[in-house]
Short mmCIF file of C-alpha atoms and ligand atoms in Angstrom, two decimals:
data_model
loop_
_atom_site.label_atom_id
_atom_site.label_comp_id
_atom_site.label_asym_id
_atom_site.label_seq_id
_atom_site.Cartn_x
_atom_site.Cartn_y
_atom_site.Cartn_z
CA UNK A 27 3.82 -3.92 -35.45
CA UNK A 28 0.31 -3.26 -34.64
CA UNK A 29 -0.61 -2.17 -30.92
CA UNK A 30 -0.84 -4.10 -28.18
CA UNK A 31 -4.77 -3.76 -27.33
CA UNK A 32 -6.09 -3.41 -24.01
CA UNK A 33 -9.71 -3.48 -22.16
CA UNK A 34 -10.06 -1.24 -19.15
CA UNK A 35 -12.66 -2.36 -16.61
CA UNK A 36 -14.16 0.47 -14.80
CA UNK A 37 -13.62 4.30 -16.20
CA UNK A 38 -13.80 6.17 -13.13
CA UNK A 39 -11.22 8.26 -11.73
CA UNK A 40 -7.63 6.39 -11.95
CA UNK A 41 -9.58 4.38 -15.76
CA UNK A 42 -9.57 8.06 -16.91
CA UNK A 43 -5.94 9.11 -16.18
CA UNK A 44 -4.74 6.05 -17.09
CA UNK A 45 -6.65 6.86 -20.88
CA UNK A 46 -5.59 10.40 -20.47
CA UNK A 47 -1.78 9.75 -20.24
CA UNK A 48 -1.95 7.04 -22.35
CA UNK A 49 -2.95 9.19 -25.33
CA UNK A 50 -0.84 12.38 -24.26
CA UNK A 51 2.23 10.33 -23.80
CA UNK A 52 1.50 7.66 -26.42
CA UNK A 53 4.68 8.39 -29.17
CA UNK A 54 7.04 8.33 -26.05
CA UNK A 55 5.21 5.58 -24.29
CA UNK A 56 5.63 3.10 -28.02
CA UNK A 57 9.61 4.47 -28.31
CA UNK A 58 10.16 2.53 -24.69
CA UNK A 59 7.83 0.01 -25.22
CA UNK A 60 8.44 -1.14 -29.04
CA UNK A 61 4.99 -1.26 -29.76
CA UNK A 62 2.41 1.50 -29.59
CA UNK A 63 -0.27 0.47 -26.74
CA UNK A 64 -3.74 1.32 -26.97
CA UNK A 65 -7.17 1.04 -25.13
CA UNK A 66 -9.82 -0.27 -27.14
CA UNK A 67 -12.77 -1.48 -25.73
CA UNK A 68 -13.77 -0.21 -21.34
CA UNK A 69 -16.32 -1.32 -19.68
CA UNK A 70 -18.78 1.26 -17.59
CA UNK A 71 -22.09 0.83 -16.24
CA UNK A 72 -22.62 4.50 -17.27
CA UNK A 73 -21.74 4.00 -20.95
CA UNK A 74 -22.59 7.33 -22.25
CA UNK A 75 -19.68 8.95 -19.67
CA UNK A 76 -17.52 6.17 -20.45
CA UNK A 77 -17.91 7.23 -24.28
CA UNK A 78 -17.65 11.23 -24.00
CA UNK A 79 -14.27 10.18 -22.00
CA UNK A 80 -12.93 7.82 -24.86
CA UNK A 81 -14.44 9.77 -27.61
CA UNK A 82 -15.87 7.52 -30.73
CA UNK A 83 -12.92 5.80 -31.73
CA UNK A 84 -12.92 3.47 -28.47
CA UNK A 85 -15.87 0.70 -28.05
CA UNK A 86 -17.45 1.43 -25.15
CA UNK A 87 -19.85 -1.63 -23.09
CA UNK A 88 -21.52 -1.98 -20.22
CA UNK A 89 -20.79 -5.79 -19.83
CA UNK A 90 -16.98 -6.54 -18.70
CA UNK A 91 -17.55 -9.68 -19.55
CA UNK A 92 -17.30 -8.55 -23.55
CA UNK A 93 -14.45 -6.97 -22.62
CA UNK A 94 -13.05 -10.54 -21.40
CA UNK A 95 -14.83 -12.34 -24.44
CA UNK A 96 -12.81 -10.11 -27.11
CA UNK A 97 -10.14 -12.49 -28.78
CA UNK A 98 -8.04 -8.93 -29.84
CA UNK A 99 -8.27 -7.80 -25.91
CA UNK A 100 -4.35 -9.19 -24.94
CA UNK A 101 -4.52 -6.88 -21.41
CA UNK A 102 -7.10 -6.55 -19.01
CA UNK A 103 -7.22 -3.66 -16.44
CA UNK A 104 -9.37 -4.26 -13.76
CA UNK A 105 -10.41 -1.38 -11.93
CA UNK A 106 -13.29 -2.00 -10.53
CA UNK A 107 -11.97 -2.40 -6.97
CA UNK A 108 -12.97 -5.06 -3.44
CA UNK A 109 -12.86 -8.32 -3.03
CA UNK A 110 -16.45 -9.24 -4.91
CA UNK A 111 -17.00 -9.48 -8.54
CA UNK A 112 -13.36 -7.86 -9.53
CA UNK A 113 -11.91 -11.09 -8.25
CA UNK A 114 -14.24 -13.16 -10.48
CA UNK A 115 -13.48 -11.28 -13.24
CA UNK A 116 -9.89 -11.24 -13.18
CA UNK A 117 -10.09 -14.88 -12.67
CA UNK A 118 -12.24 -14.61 -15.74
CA UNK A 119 -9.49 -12.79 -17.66
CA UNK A 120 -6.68 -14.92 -16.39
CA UNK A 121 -8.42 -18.35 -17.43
CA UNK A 122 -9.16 -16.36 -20.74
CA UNK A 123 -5.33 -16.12 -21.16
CA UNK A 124 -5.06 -12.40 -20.61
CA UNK A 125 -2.91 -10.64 -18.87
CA UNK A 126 -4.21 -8.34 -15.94
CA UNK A 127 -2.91 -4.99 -14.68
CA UNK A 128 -5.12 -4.17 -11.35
CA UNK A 129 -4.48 -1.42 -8.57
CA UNK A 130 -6.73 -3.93 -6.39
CA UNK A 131 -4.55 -3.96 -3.20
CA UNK A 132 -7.60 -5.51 -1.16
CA UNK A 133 -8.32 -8.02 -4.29
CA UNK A 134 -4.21 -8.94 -4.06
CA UNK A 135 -4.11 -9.03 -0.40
CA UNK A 136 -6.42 -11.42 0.36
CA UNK A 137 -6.68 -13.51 -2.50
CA UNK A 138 -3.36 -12.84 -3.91
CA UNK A 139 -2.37 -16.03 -3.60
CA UNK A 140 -5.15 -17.83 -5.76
CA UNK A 141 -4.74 -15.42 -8.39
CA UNK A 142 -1.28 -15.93 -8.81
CA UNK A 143 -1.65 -19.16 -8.53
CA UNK A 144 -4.05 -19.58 -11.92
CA UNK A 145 -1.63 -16.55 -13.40
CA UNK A 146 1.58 -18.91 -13.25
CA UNK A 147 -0.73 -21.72 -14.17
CA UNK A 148 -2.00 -19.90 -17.16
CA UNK A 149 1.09 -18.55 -18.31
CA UNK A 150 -0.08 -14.73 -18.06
CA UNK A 151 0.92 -11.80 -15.78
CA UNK A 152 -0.82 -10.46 -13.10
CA UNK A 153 1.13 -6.72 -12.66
CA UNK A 154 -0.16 -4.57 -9.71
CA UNK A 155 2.33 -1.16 -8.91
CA UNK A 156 -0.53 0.95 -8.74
CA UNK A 157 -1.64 -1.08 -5.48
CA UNK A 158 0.37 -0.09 -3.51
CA UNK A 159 1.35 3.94 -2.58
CA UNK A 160 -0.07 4.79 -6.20
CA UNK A 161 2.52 6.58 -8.63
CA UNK A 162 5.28 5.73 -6.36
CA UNK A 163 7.49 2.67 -8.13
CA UNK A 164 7.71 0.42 -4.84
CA UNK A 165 7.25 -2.76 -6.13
CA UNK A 166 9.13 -2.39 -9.19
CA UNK A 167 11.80 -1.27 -6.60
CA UNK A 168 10.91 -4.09 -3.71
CA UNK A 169 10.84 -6.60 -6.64
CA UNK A 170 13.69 -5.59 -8.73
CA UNK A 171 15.94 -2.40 -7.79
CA UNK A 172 16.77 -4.38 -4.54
CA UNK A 173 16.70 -7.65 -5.62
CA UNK A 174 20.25 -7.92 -4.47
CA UNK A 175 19.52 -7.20 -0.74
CA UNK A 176 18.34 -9.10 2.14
CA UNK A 177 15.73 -6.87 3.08
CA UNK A 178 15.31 -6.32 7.03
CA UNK A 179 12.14 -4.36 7.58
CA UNK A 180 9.57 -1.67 5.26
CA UNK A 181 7.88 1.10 7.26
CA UNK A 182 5.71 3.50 5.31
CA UNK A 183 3.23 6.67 5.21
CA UNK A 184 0.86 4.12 2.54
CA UNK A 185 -2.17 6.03 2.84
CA UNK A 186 -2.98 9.41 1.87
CA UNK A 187 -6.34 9.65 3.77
CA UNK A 188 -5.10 9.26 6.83
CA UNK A 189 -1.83 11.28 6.56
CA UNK A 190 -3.81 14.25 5.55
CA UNK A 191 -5.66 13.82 8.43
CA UNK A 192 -3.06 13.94 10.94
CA UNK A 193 -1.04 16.56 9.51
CA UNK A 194 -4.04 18.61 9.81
CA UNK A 195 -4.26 17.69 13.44
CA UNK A 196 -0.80 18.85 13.96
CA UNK A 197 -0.61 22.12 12.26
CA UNK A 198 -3.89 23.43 13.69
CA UNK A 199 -4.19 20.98 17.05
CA UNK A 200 -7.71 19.61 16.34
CA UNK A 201 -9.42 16.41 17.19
CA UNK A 202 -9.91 13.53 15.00
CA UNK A 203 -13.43 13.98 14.40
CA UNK A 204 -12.91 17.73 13.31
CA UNK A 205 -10.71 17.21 11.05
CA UNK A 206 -12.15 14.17 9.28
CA UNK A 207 -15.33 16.11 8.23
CA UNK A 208 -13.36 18.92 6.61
CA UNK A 209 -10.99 16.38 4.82
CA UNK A 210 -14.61 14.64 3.61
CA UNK A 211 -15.88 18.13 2.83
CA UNK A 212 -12.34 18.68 0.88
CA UNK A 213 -12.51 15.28 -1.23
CA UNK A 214 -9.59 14.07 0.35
CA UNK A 215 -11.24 11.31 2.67
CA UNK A 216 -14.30 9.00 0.68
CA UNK A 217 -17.74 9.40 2.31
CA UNK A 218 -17.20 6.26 3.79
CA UNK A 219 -13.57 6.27 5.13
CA UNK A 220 -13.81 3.35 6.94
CA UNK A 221 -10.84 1.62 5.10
CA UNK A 222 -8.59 4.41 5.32
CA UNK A 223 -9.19 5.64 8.99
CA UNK A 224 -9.11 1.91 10.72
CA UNK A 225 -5.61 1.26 8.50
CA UNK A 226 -7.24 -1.59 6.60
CA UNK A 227 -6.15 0.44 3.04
CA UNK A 228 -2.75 0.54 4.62
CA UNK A 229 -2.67 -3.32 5.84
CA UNK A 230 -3.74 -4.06 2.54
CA UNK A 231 -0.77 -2.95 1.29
CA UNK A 232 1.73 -3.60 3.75
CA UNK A 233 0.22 -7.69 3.66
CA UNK A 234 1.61 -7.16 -0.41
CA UNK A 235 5.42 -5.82 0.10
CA UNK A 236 5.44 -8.22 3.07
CA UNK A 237 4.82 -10.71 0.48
CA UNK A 238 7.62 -9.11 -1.97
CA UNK A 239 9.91 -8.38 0.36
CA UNK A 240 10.22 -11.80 2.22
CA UNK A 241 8.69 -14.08 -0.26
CA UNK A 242 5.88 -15.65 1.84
CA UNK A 243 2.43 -15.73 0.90
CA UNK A 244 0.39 -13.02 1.12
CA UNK A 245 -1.36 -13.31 4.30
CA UNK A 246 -3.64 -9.87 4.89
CA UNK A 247 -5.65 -12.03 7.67
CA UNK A 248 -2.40 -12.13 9.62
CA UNK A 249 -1.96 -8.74 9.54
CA UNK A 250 -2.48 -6.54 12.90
CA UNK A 251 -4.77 -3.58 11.56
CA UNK A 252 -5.20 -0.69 14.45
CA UNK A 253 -6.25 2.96 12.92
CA UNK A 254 -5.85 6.42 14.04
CA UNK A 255 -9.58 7.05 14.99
CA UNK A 256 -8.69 7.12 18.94
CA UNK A 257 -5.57 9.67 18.53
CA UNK A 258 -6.16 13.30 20.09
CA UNK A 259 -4.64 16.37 19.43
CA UNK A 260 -3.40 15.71 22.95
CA UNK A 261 -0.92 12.98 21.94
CA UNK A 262 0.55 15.08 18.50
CA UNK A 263 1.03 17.60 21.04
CA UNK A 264 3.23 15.75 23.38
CA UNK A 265 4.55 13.63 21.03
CA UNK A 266 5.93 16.75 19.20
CA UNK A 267 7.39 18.00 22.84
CA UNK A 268 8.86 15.01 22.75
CA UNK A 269 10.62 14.96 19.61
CA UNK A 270 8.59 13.01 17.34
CA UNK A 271 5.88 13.05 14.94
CA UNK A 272 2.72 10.60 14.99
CA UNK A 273 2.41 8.88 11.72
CA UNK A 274 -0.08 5.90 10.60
CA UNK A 275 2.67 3.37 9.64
CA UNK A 276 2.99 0.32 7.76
CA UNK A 277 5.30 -2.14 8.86
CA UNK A 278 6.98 -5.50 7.69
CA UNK A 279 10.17 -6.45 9.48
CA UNK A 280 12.27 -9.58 9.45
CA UNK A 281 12.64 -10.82 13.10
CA UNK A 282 14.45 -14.07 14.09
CA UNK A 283 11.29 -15.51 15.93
CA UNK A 284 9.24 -14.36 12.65
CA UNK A 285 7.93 -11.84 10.19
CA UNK A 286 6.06 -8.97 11.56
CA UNK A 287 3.24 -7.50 9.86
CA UNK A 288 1.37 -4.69 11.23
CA UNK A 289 -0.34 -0.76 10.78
CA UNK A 290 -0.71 0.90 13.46
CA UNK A 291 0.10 4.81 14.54
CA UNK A 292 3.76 5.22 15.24
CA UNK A 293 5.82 7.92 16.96
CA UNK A 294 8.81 8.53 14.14
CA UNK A 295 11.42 10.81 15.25
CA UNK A 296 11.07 14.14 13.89
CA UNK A 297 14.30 14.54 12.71
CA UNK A 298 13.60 11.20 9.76
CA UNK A 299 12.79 12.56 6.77
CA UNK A 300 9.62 10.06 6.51
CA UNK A 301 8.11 12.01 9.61
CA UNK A 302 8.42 15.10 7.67
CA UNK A 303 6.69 13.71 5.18
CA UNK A 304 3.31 15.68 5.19
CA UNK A 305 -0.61 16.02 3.85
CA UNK A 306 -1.69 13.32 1.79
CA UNK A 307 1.58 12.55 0.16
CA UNK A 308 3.02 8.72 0.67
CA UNK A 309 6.59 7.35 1.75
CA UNK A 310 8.13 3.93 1.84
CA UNK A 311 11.38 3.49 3.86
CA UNK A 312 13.00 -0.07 2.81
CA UNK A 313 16.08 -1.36 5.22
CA UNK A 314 18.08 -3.75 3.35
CA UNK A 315 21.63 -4.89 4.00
CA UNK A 316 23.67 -4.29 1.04
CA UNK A 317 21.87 -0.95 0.29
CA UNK A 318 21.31 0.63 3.94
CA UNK A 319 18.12 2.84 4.05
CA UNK A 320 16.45 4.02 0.89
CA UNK A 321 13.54 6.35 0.63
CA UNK A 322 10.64 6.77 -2.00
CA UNK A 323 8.38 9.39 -1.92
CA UNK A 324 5.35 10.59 -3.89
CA UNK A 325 1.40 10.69 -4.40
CA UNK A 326 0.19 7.34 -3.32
CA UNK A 327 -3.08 8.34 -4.90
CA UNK A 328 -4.96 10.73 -7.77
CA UNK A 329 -5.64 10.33 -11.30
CA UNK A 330 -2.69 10.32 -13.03
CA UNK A 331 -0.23 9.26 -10.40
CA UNK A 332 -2.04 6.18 -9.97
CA UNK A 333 -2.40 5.76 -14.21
CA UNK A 334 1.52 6.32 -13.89
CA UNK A 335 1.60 3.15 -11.90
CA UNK A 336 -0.67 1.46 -14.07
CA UNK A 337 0.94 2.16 -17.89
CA UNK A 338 4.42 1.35 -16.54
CA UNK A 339 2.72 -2.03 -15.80
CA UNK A 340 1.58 -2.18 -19.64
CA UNK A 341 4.75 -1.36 -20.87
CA UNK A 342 6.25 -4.26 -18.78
CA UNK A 343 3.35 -6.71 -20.66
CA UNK A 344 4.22 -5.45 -23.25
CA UNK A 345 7.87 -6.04 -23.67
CA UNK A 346 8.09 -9.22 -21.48
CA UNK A 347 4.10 -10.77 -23.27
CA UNK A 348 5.98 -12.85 -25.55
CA UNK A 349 9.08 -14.08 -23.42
CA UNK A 350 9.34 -17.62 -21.57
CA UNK A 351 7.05 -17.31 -18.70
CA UNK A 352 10.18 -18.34 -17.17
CA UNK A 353 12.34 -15.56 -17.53
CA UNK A 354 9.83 -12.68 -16.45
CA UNK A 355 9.80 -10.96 -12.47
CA UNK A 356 7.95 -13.58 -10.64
CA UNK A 357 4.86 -12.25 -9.27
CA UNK A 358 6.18 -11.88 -5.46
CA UNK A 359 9.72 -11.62 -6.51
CA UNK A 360 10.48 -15.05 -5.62
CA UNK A 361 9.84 -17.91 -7.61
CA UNK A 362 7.47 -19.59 -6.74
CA UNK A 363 8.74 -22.83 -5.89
CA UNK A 364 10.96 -20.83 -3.50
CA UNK A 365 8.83 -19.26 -1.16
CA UNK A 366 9.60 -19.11 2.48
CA UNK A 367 7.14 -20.33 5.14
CA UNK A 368 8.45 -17.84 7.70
CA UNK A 369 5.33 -17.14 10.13
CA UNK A 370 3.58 -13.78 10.78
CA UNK A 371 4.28 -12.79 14.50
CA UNK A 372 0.89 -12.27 16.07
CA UNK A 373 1.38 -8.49 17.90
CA UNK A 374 1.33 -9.63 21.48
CA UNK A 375 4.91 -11.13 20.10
CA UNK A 376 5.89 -8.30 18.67
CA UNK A 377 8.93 -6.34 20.52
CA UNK A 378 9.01 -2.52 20.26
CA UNK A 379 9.17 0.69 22.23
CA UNK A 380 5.59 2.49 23.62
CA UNK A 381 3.96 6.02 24.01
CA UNK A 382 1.90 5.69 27.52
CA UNK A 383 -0.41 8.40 28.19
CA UNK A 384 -2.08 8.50 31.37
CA UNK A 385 -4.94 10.76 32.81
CA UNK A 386 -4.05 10.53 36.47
CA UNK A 387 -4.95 12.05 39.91
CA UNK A 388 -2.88 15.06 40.84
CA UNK A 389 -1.90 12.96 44.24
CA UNK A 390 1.57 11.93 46.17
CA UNK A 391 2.87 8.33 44.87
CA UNK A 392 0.95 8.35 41.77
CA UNK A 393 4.29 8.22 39.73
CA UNK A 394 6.28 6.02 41.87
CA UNK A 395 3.17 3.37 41.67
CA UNK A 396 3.00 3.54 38.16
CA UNK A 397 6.73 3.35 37.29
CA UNK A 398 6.75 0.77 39.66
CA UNK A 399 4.47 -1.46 37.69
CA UNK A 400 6.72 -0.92 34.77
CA UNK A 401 9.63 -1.92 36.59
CA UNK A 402 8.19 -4.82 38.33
CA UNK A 403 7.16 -6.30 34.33
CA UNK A 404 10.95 -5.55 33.63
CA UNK A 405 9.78 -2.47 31.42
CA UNK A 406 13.11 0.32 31.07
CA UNK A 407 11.50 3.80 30.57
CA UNK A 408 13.29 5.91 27.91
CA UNK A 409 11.66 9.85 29.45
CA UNK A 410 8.48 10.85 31.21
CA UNK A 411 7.05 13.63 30.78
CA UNK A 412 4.14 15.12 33.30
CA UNK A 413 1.92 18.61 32.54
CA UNK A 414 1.35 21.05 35.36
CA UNK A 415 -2.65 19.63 36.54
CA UNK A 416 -3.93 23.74 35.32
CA UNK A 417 -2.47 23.20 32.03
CA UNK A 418 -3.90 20.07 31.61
CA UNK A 419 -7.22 20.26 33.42
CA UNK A 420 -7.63 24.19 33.95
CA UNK A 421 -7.18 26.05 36.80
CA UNK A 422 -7.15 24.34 39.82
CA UNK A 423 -7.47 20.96 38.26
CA UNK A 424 -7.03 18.19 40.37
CA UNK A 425 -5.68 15.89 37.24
CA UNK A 426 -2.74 15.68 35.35
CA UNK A 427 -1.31 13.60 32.51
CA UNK A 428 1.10 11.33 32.81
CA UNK A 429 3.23 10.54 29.71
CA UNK A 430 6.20 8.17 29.35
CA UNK A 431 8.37 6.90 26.84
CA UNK A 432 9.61 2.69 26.87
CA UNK A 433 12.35 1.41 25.71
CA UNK A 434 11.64 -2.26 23.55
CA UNK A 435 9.80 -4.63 25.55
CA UNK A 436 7.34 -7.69 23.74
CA UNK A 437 3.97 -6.57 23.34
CA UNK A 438 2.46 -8.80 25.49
CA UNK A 439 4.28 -7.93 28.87
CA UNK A 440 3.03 -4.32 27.76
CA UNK A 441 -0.52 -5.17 27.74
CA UNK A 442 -0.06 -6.83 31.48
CA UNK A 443 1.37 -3.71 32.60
CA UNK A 444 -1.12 -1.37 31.07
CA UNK A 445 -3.74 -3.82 32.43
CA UNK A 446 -2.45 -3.66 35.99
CA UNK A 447 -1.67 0.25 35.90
CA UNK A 448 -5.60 0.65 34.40
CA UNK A 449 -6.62 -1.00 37.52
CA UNK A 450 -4.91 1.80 40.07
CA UNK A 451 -7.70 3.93 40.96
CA UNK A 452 -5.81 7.01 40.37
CA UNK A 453 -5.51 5.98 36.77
CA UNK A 454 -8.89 7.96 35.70
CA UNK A 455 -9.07 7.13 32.04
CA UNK A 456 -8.25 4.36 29.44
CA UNK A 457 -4.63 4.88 29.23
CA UNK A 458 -3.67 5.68 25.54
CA UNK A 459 -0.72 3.62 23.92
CA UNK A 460 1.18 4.75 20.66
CA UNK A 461 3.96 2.40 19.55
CA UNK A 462 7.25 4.24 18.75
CA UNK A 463 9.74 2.63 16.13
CA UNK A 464 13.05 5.05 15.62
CA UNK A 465 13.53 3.62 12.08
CA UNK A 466 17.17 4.30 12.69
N1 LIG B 524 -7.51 5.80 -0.15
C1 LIG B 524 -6.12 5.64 -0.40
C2 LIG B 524 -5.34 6.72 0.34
C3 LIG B 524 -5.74 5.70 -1.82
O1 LIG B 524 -5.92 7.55 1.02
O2 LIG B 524 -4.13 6.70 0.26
C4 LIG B 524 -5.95 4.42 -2.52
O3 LIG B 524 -5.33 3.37 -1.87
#
């Protein structure tokens, strides 16, 4: 049988692995998939690097809309990337009756749902495990490995960027800012980071395994997005006397009052393997009930982890292309007359335990008014911890810090409290507040 022909939009660094291990791995690759599978037309706005990558053989333009155009084309990967003109050209490809292989996790996220949508209508498959935590099979394992399972909640180290970044604060105790410029001057954060430091990357991709996990819509706008620009070395310290490690988690959980959806820095005990899991490597913990915990771990990112992602998603196509639309994976692992219209929690209904760390005044009662507050709002402390004022201020300081531990209490009778403690005029700074999820 001839191959299976696909058009790659966009040869930059994931279009070239993807090419790369596509050729290396190509008799294997047509021994699983029944059919050999080959690139044969990409689209680059610099055409003559585009060609030196693909050598002669492959048609190179600088229009994706010939790549769309080409009757022979049956698969489409977009890699383009955002929200702008990859979503009208996968639209494109989709009405064109193509199917679509994308890593787009901000394309999916927030117009998931209309793209889907024209997919089903059209009768073509929209595949997207490179989206989310790159080379790591997640939502073949969300969408199919666990398909038996109720599953109860997803936490996971989904961005690279940022998990770099905060390992490097640990092992060498340096600021945020610090270490952001050597991770830029290392290639391992983008010039602009924006996305990856502020957790939108991560929300992103969280909002899509909500979506798989629970089978509601994909719903990135409900999402609660909070990055790990304000974190010092201060709080990895103490966190780490306290026993845990500060991560930048993703997490979906199942609640009875709703579905959470959130990214946000985390205390993780140490002793999980996820908080062990270091640089700017990637980790998705899945509870389910039949199963129990399961772990996957890997490079959420890089050339050919991410083109990993991506050709398992043509070999899929390419076995399933000519079955009833019927019997293939449905796109969010529901069908999609079967969708639940459970409703994202908004965070200030969100119920978990809380880092509190507060620059204080060295003076009698400051304690006692503070735990006080937390009592009064019906807050349990879990530990406190309080530095000697030298050790936090220098010698002969005259402030200290203050740092407790909560047990579970709903967001919004925690942002009363930290209100009303902010107010005490011995509280001298913005008081910082980590969430802490034991993921036990
Ligand atoms: N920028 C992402 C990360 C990779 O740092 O993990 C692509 O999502």
């Amino acid at each position: 049988m001839k191959p299976i022909q696909v058009g790659l939009l966009g040869m930059g660094v994931v279009g070239t692995g993807t090419f790369n291990v596509l050729q290396r791995n190509q008799e294997e690759i047509k021994r699983r998939a029944g059919r050999g599978i080959e690139i044969t037309m990409v689209a680059d706005l610099d055409m003559a690097r585009a060609q030196s990558l693909v050598g002669a053989g492959v048609q190179v333009v600088n229009d994706a809309r010939a790549v769309i155009a080409n009757p022979d084309i049956d698969i489409v990967i977009e890699l383009i990337g955002g929200y702008g003109i990859a979503r009208t050209l996968v639209l494109e490809a989709i009405a064109a009756g193509k199917h679509v292989v994308t890593a787009n996790k901000a394309l999916l996220a927030v117009h998931g749902t209309e793209i889907f949508a024209a997919a089903s209508a059209k009768g073509v498959m929209v595949a997207f495990e490179a989206a989310v935590a790159g080379g790591i099979p997640i939502i073949k394992a969300l969408r199919e490995g666990l398909t038996a399972n109720s599953i109860q909640w997803i936490a996971g180290i989904i961005n690279g960027t940022t998990n770099f970044i905060l390992s490097e604060m640990r092992d060498k105790g340096l600021d945020f800012g610090v270490v952001l410029k050597q991770a830029q001057a290392l290639g391992y954060a983008e010039a602009d980071p924006t996305f990856d430091i502020e957790g939108v990357d991560a929300a992103h991709k969280a909002t899509i395994m909500s979506a798989i996990a629970f089978g509601i819509p994909v719903q990135f706008d409900k999402a609660y997005v909070e990055g790990i620009t304000k974190l010092g070395a201060a709080d990895i310290k103490y966190a780490e006397q306290l026993g845990y490690r500060i991560k930048l988690l993703g997490i979906t959980k199942r609640t009875p009052a709703g579905i959470e959806l959130r990214v946000h820095p985390s205390l993780v005990p140490t002793k999980r393997l996820i908080a062990n899991v270091e640089g700017a490597m990637n980790a998705v913990m899945v509870q389910a009930d039949a199963v129990g915990t399961t772990l996957y771990y890997g490079k959420g990112a890089g050339a050919e982890p991410t083109a990993s992602a991506v050709i398992a998603d043509l070999v899929d196509i390419t076995r399933l292309h000519t079955a009833d639309p019927a019997q293939r994976v449905p796109h969010l692992a529901f069908q999609p007359n079967a969708m639940s219209d459970l409703h994202v929690l908004p965070m200030s209904e969100v119920v978990t335990s809380y880092y509190l760390r507060l620059r204080v005044a060295d003076e009698t009662g400051v304690l006692a008014k503070v735990t006080g507050i937390l009592a009064e709002a019906g807050i349990s402390i879990d530990a406190v911890l309080q530095r000697e004022a030298d050790e936090v201020g220098g010698e002969g300081s005259t402030q200290t810090d203050l740092i407790i531990l909560t047990h579970d209490c709903v967001e919004a009778k925690m942002n009363a409290a930290i209100a009303l403690m902010q107010a005490q005029p011995t509280v001298l700074e913005p008081i910082t507040r980590i969430r802490k999820e034991e993921l036990a």
